[in-house]
GROMACS .gro file of C-alpha atoms in nm:
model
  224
    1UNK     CA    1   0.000   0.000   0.000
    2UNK     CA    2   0.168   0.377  -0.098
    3UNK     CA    3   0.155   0.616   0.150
    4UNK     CA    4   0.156   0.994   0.055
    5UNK     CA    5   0.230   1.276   0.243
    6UNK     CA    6   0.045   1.584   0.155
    7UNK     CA    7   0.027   1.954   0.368
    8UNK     CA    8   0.132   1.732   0.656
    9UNK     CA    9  -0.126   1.482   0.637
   10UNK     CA   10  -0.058   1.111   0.538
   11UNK     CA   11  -0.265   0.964   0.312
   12UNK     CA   12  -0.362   0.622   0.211
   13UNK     CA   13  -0.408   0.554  -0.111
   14UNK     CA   14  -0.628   0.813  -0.253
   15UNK     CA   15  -0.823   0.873   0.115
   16UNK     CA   16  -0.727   1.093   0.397
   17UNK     CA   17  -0.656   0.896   0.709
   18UNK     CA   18  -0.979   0.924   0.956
   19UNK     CA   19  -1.187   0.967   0.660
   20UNK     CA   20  -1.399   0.686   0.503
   21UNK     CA   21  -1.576   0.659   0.155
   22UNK     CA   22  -1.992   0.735   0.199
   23UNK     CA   23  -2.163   0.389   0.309
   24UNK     CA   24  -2.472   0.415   0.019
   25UNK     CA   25  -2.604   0.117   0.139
   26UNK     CA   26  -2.674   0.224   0.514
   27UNK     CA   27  -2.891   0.565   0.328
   28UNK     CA   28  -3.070   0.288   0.125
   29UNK     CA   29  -3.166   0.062   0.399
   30UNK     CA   30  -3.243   0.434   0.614
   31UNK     CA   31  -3.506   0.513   0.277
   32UNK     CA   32  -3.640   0.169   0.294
   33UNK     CA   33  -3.746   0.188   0.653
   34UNK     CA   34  -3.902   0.519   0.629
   35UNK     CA   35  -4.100   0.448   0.344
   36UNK     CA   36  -4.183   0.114   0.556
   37UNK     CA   37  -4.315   0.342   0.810
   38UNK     CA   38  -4.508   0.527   0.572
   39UNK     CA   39  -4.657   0.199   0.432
   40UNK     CA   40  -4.740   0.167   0.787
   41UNK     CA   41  -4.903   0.481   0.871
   42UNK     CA   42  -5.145   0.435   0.580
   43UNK     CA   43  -5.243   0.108   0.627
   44UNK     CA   44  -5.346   0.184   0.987
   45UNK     CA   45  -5.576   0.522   0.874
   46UNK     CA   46  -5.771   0.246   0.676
   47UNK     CA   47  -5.779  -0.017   0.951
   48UNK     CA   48  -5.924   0.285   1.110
   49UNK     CA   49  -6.194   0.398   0.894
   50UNK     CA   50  -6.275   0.050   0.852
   51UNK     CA   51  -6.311  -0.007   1.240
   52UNK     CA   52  -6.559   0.337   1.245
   53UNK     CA   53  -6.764   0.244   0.924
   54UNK     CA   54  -6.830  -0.119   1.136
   55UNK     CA   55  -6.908   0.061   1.496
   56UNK     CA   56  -7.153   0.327   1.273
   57UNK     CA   57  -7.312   0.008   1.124
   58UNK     CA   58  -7.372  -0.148   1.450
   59UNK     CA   59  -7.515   0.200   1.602
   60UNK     CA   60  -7.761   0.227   1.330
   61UNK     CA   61  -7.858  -0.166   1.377
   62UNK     CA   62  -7.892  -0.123   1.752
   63UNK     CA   63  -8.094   0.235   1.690
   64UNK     CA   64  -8.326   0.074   1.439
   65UNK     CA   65  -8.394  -0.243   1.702
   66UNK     CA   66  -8.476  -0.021   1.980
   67UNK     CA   67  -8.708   0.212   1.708
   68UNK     CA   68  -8.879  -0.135   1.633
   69UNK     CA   69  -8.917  -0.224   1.989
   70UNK     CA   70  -9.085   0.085   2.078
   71UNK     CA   71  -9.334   0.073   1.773
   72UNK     CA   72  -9.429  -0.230   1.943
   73UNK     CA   73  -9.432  -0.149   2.251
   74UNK     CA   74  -9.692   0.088   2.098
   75UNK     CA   75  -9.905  -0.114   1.908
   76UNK     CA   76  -9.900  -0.359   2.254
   77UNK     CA   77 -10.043  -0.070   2.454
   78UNK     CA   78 -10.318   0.022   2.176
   79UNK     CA   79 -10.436  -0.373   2.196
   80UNK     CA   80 -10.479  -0.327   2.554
   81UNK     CA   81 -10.630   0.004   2.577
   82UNK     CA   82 -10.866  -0.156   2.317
   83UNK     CA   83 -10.969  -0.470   2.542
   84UNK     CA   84 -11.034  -0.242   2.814
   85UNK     CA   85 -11.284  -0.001   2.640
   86UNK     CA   86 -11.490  -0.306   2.479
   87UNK     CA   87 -11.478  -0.446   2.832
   88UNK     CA   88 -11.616  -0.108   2.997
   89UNK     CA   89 -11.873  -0.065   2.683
   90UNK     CA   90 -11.995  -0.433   2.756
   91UNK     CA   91 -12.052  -0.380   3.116
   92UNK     CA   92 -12.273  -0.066   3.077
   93UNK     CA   93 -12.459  -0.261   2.795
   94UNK     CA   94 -12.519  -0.521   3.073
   95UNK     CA   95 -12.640  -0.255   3.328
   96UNK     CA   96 -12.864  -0.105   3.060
   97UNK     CA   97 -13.121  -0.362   3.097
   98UNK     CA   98 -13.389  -0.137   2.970
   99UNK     CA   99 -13.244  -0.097   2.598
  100UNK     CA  100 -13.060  -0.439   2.580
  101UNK     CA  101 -13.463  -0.585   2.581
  102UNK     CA  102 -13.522  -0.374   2.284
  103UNK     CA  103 -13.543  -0.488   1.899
  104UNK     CA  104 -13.205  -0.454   1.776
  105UNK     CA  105 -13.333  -0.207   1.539
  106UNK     CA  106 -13.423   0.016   1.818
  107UNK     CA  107 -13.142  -0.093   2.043
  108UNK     CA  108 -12.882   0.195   2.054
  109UNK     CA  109 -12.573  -0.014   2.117
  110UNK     CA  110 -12.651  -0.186   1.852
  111UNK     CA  111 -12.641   0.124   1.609
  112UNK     CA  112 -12.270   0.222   1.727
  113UNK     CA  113 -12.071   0.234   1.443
  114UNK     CA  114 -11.819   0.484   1.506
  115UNK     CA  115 -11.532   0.642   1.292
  116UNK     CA  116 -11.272   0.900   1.460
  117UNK     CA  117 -11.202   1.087   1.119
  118UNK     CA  118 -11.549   1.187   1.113
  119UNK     CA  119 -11.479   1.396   1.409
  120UNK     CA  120 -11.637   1.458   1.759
  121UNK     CA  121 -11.897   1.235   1.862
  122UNK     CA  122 -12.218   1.378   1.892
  123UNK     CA  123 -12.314   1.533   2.189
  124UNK     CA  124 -12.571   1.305   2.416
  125UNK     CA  125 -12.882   1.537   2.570
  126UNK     CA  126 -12.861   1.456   2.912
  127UNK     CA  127 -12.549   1.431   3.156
  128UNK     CA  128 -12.582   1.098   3.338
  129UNK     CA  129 -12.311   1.114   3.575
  130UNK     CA  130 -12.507   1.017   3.899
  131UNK     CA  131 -12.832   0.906   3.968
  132UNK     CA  132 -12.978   1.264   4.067
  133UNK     CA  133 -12.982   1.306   3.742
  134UNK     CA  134 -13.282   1.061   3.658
  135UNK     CA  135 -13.194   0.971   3.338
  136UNK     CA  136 -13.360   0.718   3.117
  137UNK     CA  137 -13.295   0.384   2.969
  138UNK     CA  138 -13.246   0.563   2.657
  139UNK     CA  139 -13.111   0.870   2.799
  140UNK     CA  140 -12.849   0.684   2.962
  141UNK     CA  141 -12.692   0.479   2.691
  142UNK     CA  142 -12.700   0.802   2.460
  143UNK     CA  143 -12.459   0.907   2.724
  144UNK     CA  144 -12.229   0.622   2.789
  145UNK     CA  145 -12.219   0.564   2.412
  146UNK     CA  146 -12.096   0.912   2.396
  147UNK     CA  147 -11.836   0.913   2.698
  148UNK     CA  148 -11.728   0.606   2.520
  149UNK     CA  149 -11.714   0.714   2.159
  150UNK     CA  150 -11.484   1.041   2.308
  151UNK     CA  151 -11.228   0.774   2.453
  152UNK     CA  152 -11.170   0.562   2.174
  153UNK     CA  153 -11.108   0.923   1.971
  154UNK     CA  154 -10.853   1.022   2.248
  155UNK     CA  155 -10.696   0.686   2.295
  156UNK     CA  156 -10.671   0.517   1.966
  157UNK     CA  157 -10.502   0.671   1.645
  158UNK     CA  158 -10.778   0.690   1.331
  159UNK     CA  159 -11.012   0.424   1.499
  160UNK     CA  160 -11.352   0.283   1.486
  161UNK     CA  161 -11.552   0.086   1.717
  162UNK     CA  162 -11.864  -0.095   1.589
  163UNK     CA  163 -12.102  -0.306   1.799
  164UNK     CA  164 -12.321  -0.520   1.625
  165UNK     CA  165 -12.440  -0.897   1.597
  166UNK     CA  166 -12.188  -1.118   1.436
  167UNK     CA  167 -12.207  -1.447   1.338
  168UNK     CA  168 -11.871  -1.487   1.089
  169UNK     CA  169 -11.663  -1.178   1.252
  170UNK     CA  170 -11.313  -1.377   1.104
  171UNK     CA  171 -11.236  -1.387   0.748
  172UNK     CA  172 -11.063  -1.675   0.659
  173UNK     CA  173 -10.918  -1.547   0.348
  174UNK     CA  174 -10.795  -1.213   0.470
  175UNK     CA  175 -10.653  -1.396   0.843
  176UNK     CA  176 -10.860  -1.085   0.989
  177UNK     CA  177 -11.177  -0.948   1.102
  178UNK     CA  178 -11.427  -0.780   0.944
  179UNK     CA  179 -11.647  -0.498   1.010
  180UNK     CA  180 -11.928  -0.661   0.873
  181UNK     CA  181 -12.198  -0.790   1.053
  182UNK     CA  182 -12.381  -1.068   0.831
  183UNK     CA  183 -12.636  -1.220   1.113
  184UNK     CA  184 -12.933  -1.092   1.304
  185UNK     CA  185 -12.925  -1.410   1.503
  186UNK     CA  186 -12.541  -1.408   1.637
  187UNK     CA  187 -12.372  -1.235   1.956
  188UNK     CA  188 -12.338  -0.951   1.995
  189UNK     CA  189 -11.935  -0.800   1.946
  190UNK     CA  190 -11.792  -0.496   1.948
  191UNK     CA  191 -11.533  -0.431   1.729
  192UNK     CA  192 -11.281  -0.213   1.790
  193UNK     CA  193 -10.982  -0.130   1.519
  194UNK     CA  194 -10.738   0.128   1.416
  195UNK     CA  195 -10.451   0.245   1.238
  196UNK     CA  196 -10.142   0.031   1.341
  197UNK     CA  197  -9.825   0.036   1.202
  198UNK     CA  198  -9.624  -0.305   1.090
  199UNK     CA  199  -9.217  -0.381   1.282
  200UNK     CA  200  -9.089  -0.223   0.975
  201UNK     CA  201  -9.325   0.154   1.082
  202UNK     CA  202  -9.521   0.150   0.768
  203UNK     CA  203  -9.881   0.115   0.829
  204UNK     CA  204 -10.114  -0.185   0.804
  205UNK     CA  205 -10.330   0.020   0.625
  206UNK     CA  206 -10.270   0.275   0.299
  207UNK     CA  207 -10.486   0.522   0.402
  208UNK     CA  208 -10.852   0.628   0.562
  209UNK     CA  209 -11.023   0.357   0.748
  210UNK     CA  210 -10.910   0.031   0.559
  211UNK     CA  211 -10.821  -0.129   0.828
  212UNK     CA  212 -10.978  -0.449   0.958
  213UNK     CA  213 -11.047  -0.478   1.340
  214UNK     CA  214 -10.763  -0.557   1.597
  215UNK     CA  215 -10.980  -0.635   1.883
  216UNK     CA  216 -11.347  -0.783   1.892
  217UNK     CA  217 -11.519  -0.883   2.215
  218UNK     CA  218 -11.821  -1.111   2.261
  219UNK     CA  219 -12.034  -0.918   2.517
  220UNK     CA  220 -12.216  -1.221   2.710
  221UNK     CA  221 -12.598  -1.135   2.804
  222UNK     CA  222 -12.652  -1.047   3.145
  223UNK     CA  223 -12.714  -1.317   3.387
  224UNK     CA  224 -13.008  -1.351   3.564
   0.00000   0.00000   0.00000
């Protein structure tokens, strides 16, 4: 090997002693690891967006399940606001002896057919809230059927109530009821129904009062 000397300084070869030729390979493997860590930092932004887009997904599937459960919770409450009225409407036609004895045709319950978007119920003559008042047979059941009418308008979206005699009140080809009344001969129901909506919140019904009854009670005669 030649050494030089040169201002002093020795020399080896064509280097200065304490001086070494640029590694090129360490500044490659120094590029490679930050663009590594670049690869990196991207792929981790997507695992990211990927983790919110699932957790928004499952927030939206747990909002719609407790929207459903409320709708039915709903509809629940309607069925057994329903089953109470017919049961209240049954026991004053059973304490209305009087009008119960009459032809049906005559019979006031019996004319009930009732439809909340036809708007208030009409008003009855006489208030029958106690028995100073001295109302009538027929005096009295104007009133209860009025009381009643104005609950089923407060408590029941678009409803109707019908009472009638009902010998066929299920139709087997619809799987519902029906508001008809096809016997003169059958018991007596009342037939309560309104505008429900299905799990999914559209309704059962398109519009107006298409809807078939939800709720139809037999109202036994009074017992002797």
């Amino acid at each position: 090997m030649v050494f030089h000397r040169r201002g002093g300084e020795e020399q080896v070869g064509s280097f200065r002693r304490g001086k070494h030729p640029r590694d090129y390979s360490s500044i490659e493997k120094i590029d490679i690891l930050n663009m590594s860590k670049s690869e990196q930092t991207g792929f981790s932004l997507v695992e990211v967006l990927i983790a919110v887009f699932v957790l928004a997904l499952g927030v939206i599937g747990v909002a719609g399940m407790q929207l459903t459960a409320i709708r039915t919770s709903q509809q629940s409450a309607f069925q057994t606001t329903a089953v109470e009225l017919a049961t209240e409407m049954g026991d004053e036609m059973r304490a209305n002896d009087q009008q119960m004895q009459l032809p049906d045709g005559s019979n006031p319950f019996l004319n009930v057919d009732y439809q909340s978007q036809s708007g208030a119920p009409a008003s009855a003559h006489a208030t029958c809230y106690s028995r100073a008042a001295n109302c009538s047979g027929e005096e009295l059941a104007a009133f209860d059927i009025n009381e009643w009418e104005q609950r089923v308008k407060a408590s029941l979206p678009t409803s109707r109530a019908k009472i009638c005699r009902d010998g066929r009140p299920w139709d087997g080809d619809a799987k519902s009821l029906t508001w008809d009344c096809d016997s003169s001969s059958g018991n007596i129901l009342i037939k309560i129904g309104w505008r429900a909506r299905n799990p999914d919140g559209s309704f059962t019904a398109a519009s107006g009062m298409s809807f078939p009854p939800i709720v139809a009670l037999t109202v036994m005669p009074r017992t002797r």
